[in-house]
CSV table of C-alpha atoms in Angstrom, one decimal:
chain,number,residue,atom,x,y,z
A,1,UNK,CA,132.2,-12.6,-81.6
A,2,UNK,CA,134.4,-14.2,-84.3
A,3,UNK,CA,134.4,-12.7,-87.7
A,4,UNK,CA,136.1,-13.8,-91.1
A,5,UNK,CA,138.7,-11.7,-93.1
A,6,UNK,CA,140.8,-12.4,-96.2
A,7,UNK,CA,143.6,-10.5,-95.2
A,8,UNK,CA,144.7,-9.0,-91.8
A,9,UNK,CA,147.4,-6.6,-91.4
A,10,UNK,CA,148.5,-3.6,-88.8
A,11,UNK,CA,150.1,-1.2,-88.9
A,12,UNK,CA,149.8,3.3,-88.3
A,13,UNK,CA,147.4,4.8,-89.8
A,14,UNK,CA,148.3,8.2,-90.8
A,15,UNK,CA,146.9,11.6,-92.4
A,16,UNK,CA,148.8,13.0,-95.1
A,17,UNK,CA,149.0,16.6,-96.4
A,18,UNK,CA,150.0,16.1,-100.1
A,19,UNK,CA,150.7,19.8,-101.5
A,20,UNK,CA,148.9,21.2,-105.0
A,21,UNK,CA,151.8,23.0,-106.1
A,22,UNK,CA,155.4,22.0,-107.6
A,23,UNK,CA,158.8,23.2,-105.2
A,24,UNK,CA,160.4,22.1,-101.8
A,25,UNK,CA,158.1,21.8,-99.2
A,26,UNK,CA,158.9,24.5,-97.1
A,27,UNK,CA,157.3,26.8,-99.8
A,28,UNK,CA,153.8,25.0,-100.4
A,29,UNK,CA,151.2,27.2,-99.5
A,30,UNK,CA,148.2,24.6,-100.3
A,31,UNK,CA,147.5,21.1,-99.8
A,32,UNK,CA,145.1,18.2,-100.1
A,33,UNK,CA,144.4,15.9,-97.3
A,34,UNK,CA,144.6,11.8,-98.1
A,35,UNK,CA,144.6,8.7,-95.8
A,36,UNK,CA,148.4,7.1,-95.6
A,37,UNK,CA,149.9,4.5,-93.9
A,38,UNK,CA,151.7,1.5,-95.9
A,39,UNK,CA,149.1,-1.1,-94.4
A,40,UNK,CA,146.7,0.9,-95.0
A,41,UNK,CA,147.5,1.8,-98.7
A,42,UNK,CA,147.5,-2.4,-99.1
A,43,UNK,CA,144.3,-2.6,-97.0
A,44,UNK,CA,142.2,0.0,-98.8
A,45,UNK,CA,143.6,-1.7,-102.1
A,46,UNK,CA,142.7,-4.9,-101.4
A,47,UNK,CA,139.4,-3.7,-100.0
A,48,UNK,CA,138.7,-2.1,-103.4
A,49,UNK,CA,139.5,-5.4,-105.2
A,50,UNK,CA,136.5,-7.1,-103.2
A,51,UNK,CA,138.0,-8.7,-100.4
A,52,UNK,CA,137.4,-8.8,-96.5
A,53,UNK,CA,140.0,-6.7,-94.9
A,54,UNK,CA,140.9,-6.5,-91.0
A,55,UNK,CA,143.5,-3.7,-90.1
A,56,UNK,CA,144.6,-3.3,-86.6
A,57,UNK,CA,145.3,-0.2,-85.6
A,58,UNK,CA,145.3,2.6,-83.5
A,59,UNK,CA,144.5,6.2,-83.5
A,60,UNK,CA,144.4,9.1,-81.4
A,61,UNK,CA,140.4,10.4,-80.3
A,62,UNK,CA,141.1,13.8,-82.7
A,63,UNK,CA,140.0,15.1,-86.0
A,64,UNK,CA,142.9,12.9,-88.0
A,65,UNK,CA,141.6,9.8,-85.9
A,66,UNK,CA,138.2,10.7,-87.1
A,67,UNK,CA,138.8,11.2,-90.7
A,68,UNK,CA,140.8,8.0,-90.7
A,69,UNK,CA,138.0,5.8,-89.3
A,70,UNK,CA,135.4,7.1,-91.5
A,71,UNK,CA,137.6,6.8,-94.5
A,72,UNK,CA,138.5,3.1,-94.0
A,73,UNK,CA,134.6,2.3,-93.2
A,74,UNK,CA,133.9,4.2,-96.9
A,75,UNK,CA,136.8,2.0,-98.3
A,76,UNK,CA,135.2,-1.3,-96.4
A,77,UNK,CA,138.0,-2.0,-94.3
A,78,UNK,CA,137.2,-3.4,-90.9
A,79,UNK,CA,137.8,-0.9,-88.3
A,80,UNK,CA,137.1,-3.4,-85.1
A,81,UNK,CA,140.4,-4.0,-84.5
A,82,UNK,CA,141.6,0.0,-84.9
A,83,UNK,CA,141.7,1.3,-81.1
A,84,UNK,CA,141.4,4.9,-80.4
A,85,UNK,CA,143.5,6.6,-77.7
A,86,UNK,CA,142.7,9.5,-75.8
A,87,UNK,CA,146.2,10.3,-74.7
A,88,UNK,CA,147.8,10.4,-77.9
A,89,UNK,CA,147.4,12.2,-81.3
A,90,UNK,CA,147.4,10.7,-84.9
A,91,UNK,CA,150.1,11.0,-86.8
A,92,UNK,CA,150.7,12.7,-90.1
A,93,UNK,CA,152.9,13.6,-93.1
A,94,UNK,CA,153.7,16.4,-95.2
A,95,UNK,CA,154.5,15.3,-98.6
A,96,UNK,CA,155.8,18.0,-101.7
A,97,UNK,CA,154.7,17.7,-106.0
A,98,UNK,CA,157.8,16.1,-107.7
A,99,UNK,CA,156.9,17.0,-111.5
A,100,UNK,CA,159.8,15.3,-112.7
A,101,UNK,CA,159.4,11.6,-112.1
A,102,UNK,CA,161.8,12.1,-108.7
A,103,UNK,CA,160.8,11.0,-105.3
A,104,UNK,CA,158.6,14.0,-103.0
A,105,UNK,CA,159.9,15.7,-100.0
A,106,UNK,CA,158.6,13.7,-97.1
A,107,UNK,CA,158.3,15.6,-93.5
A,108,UNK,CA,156.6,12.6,-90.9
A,109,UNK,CA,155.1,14.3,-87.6
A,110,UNK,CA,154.8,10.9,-85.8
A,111,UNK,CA,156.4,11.1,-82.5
A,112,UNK,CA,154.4,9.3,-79.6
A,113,UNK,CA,151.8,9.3,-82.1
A,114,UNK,CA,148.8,6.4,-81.1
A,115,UNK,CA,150.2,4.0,-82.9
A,116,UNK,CA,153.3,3.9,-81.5
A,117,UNK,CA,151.7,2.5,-78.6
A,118,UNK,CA,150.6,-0.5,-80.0
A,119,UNK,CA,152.4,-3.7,-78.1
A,120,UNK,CA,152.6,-7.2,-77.9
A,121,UNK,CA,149.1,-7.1,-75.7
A,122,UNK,CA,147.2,-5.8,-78.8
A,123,UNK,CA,147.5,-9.2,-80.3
A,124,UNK,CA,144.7,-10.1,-77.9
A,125,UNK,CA,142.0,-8.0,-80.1
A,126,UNK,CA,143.0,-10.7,-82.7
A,127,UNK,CA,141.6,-13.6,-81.2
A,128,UNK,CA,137.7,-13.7,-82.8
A,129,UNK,CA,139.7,-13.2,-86.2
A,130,UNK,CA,139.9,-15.9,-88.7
A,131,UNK,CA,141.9,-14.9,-92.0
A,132,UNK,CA,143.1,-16.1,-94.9
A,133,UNK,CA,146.6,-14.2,-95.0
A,134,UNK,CA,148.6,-11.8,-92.9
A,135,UNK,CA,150.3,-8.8,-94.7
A,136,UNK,CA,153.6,-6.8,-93.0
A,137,UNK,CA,156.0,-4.5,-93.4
A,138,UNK,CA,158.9,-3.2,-91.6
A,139,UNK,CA,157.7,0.2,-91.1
A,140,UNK,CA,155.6,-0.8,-87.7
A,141,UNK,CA,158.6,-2.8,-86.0
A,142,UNK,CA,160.6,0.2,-86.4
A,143,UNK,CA,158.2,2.7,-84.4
A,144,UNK,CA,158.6,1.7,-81.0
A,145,UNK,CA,159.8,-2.3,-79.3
A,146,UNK,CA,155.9,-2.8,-78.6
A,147,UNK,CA,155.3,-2.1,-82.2
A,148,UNK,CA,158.2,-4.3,-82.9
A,149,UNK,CA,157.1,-7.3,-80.3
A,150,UNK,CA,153.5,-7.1,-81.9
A,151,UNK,CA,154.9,-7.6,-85.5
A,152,UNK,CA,156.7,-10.8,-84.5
A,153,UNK,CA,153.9,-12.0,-82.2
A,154,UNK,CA,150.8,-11.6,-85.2
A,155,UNK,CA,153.7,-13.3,-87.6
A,156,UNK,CA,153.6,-16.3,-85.7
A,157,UNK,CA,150.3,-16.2,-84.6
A,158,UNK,CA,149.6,-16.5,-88.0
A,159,UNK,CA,151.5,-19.1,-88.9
A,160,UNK,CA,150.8,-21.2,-86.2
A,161,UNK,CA,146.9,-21.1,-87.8
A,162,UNK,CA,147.9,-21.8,-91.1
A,163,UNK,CA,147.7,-18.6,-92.5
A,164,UNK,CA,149.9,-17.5,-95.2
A,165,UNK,CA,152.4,-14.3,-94.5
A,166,UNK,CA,153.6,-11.5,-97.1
A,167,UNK,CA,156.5,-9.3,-95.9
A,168,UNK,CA,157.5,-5.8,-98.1
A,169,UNK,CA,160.8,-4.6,-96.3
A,170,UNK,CA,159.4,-0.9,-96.9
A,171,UNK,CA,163.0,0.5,-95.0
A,172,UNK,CA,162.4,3.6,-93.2
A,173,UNK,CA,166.2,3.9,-92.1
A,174,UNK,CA,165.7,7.2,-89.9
A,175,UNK,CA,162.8,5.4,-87.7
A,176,UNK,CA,165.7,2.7,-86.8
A,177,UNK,CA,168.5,3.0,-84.1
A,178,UNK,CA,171.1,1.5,-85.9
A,179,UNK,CA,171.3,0.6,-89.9
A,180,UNK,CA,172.8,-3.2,-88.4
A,181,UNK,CA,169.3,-3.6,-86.0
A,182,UNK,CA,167.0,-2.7,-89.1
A,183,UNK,CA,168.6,-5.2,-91.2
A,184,UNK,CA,168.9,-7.7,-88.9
A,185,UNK,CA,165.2,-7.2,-87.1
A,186,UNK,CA,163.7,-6.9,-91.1
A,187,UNK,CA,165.6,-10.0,-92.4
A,188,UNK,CA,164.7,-12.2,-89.3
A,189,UNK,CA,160.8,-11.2,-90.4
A,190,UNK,CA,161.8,-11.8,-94.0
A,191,UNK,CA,162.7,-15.4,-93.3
A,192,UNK,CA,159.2,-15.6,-91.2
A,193,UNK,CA,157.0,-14.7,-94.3
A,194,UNK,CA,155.6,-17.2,-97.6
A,195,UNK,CA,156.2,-14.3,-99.3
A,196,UNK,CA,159.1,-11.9,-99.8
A,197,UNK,CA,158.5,-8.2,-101.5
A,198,UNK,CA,161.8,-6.3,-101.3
A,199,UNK,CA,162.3,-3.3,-103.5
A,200,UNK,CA,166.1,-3.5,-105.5
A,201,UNK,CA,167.7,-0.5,-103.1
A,202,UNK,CA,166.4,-2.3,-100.1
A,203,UNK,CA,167.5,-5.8,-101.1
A,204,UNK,CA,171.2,-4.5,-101.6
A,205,UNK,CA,170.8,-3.0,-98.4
A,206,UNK,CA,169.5,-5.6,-96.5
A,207,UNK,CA,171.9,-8.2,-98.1
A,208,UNK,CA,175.1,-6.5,-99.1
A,209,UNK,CA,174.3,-8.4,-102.6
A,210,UNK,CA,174.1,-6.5,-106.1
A,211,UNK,CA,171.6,-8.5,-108.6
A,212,UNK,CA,168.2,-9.0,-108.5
A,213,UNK,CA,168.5,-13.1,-109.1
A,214,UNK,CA,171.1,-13.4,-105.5
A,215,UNK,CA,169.1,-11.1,-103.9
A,216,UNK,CA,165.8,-13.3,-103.9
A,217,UNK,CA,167.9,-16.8,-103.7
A,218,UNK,CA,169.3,-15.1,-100.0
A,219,UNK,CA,165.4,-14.5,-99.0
A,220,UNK,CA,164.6,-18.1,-100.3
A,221,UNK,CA,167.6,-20.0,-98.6
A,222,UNK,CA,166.4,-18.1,-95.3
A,223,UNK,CA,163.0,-19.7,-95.4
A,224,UNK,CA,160.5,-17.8,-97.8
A,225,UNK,CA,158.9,-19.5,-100.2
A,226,UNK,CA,158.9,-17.1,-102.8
A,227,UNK,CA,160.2,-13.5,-103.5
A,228,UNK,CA,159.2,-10.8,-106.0
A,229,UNK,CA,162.1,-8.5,-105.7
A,230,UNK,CA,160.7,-5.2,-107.5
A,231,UNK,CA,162.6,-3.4,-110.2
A,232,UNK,CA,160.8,-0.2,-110.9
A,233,UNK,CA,160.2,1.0,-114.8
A,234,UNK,CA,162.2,-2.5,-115.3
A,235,UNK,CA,159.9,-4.6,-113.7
A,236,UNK,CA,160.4,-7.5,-110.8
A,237,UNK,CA,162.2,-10.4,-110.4
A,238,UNK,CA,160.2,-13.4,-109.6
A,239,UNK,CA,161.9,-16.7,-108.0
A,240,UNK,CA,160.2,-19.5,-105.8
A,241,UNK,CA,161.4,-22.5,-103.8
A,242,UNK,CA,160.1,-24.5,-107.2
A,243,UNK,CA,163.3,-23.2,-109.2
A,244,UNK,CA,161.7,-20.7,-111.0
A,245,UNK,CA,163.8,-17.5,-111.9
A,246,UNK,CA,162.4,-15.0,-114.1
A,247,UNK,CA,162.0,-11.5,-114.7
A,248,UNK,CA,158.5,-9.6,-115.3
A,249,UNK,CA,159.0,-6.3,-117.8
A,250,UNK,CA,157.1,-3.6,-116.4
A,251,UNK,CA,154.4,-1.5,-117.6
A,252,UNK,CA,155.3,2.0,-119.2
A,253,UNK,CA,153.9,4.9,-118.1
A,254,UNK,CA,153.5,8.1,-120.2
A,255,UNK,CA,153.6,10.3,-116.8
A,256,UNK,CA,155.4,9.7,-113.4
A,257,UNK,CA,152.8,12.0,-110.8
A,258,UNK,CA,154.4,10.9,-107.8
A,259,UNK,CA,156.0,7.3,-106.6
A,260,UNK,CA,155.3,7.1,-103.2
A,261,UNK,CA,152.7,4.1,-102.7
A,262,UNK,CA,153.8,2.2,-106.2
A,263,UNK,CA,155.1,-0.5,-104.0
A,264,UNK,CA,152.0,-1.0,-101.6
A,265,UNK,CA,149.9,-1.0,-105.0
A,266,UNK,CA,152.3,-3.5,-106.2
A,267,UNK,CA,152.0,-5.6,-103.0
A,268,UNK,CA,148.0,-5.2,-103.5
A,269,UNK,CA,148.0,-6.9,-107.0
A,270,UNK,CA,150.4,-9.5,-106.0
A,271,UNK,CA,148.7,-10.4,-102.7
A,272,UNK,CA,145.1,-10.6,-104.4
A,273,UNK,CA,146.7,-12.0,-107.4
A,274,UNK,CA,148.0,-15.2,-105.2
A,275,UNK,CA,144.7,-15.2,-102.8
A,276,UNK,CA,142.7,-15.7,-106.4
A,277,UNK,CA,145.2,-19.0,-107.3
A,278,UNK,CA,147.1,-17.3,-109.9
A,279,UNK,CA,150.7,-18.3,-110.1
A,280,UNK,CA,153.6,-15.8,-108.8
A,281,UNK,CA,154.5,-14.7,-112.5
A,282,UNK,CA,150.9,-13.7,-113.2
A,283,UNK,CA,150.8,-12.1,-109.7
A,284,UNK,CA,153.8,-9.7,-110.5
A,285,UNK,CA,152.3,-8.6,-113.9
A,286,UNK,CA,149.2,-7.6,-111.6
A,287,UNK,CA,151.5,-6.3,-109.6
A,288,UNK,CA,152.9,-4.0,-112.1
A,289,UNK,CA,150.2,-2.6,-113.6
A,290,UNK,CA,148.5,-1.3,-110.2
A,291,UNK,CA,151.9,-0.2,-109.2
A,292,UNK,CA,152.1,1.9,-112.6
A,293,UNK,CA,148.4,3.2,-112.0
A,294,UNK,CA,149.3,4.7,-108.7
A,295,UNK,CA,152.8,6.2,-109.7
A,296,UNK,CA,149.8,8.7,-112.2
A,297,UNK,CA,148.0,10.0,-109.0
A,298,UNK,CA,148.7,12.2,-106.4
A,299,UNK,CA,147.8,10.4,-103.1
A,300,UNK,CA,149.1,7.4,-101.7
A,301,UNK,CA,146.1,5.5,-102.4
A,302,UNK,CA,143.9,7.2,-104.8
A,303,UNK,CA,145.1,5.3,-107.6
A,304,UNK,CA,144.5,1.5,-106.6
A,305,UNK,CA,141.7,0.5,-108.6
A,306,UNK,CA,138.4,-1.1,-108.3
A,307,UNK,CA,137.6,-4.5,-109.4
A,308,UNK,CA,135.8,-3.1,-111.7
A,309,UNK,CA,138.5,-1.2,-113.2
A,310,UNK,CA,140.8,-4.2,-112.8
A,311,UNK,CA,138.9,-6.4,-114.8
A,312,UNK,CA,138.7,-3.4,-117.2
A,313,UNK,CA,141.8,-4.0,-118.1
A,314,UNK,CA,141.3,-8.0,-119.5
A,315,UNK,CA,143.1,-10.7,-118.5
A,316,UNK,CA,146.6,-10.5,-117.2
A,317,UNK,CA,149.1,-10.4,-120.3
C-alpha cells in the first residue's frame, strides 16, 4: 500500500557501545548502549523535528536487530522498509570518552553484517513510497558493490520523481579498496545530489583543493545546486548555483563531550531547515547549532533536539 514520507534515506543501522570512562578503548571496563548509523542519526533527527521519515534498512533477527527496531519505532521512524535477516548479525561499534575535545577511538565489528547485503533489488521495497527528499552518504556505497549499486539506483530513482537529493561525503577511507575508487565513486554521487554536505578534510580529499570557497565551486560546476562545506568551531561555507558565497560563524560551545555525529546533526538542521522553505544561509545556522548541541552528549544521537527544543531556541539568528 503506498504511504507518504518527507524524507527517505538507507543506510546500516548499527548498535554502538559508547564507554563511561575516559582512556583508550582497550581499557574501558563499562559502557552504554546507543542506536548508530549516519542515516540513522539524520533519520531519528529529523524524526524528532516532526517529520515523516522512511529508512531502508536491514538488520540481522538478534538482540541488536531487536533493540534497533524498537528504538526507531519510539523515535517514529518508519521501519517498513528495514528487512530483517536471519543469516546475518547486526553490526556494531565500540567507541572510547575523549575528554579533551579530540575525536574517540572507534573499533566497527561490521563484517558480513545484514546490511551489507543490501543490493540493487532492495530498491523494489521502495516502490509504495512517495517522499519529499532523499538523504545519502558515502558510508553505505562503501560496504559492499550491492550496497554501492543500491545508493546509485535510489539516487536516481529519486530524481527521476522529482525528489530533491542531499549527499554528506561522511569518508570512511578503511571501508574502501582504493583512496582513487572512494573519491571517484563519492564525487560521481556528489554531482547526483541538489545538495552537497562535505566536511573541510573530506573536501580537500576528495578534490585535491585547499579553501573552503574552491572546494564548493568544484561540487557546483559538477552539477549540485548548492554546497554547505562544514568548517567545524569556524562554521560552514555556504555557496549555490545563484552566486552566493558566504561563510556562516559557528556556534561556541563551552564543552566538546564527544564529535562523532556533529555532522549528521548538522545535516538534520540543514535538511529540515530547506524542507521548511528557509534559504541555505538560514539552513546552515540551523545547522550549526544542532551540530554544537550534539558535540555536548555522549551518543551519536542523543543530542538532536526536539521541535520543541528547537523552537526553544527562537528564531534562527
Amino acid at each position: 500500500m503506498p504511504f507518504d514520507v518527507d524524507v527517505l534515506t538507507l543506510g546500516e543501522a548499527m548498535v554502538l557501545f559508547a564507554a563511561e570512562d575516559a582512556g583508550p578503548l582497550a581499557g574501558a571496563a563499562r559502557f552504554r548502549r546507543f542506536c548508530a548509523g549516519a542515516e540513522l542519526n539524520v533519520a531519528i533527527g529529523l524524526a524528532r523535528l516532526g517529520l515523516r521519515v522512511g529508512y531502508l534498512s536491514r538488520v540481522g533477527d538478534d538482540a541488536f536487530g531487536t533493540f534497533l527496531l524498537d528504538t526507531m519505532r519510539h523515535e517514529g521512524v518508519h521501519t517498513g522498509l528495514v528487512a530483517v535477516d536471519d543469516t546475518r548479525p547486526t553490526g556494531f561499534m565500540l567507541k572510547s570518552r575523549a575528554t579533551d575535545g579530540r575525536d574517540p577511538e572507534i573499533e566497527y565489528h561490521r563484517r558480513h553484517s545484514a546490511a551489507s547485503a543490501m543490493a540493487g533489488g532492495d530498491l523494489a521495497s521502495l516502490r509504495p513510497v512517495r517522499a519529499r527528499h532523499l538523504h545519502v552518504t558515502g558510508i553505505t556505497p562503501a560496504l559492499s558493490p550491492g550496497c554501492r549499486e543500491l545508493v546509485f539506483e535510489t539516487v536516481r530513482w529519486a530524481r527521476a520523481r522529482g525528489m530533491s537529493v542531499s549527499f554528506d561525503p561522511n569518508l570512511r577511507p578503511r571501508l574502501w579498496p582504493s583512496a582513487e575508487e572512494m573519491c571517484r565513486t563519492v564525487n560521481t554521487l556528489a554531482g547526483l545530489s541538489d545538495l552537497v554536505l562535505p566536511g573541510i578534510a573530506e573536501g580537500r580529499r576528495l578534490t585535491g583543493l585547499d579553501d573552503a570557497a574552491t572546494i564548493a565551486r568544484h561540487y557546483l560546476d559538477l552539477g549540485a545546486a548548492d554546497v554547505v562545506v562544514k568548517l567545524g568551531a569556524d562554521g560552514a561555507w555556504c555557496a549555490g548555483r545563484d552566486g552566493l558565497s558566504t561563510r556562516v560563524p559557528g556556534v561556541p560551545v563551552p564543552k566538546v563531550v564527544d564529535t562523532v555525529g556533529a555532522g549528521d546533526g548538522f545535516a538534520v538542521g540543514v535538511i529540515s531547515a530547506r524542507l521548511e522553505g528557509l534559504d541555505l544561509v538560514a539552513a546552515a545556522m540551523r545547522g550549526n547549532r544542532i551540530g554544537a548541541r550534539v558535540v555536548q552528549h555522549p551518543g551519536d544521537s542523543d543530542g538532536l533536539p526536539t521541535r520543541e527544543q528547537l523552537d526553544a531556541w527562537g528564531p534562527t539568528p
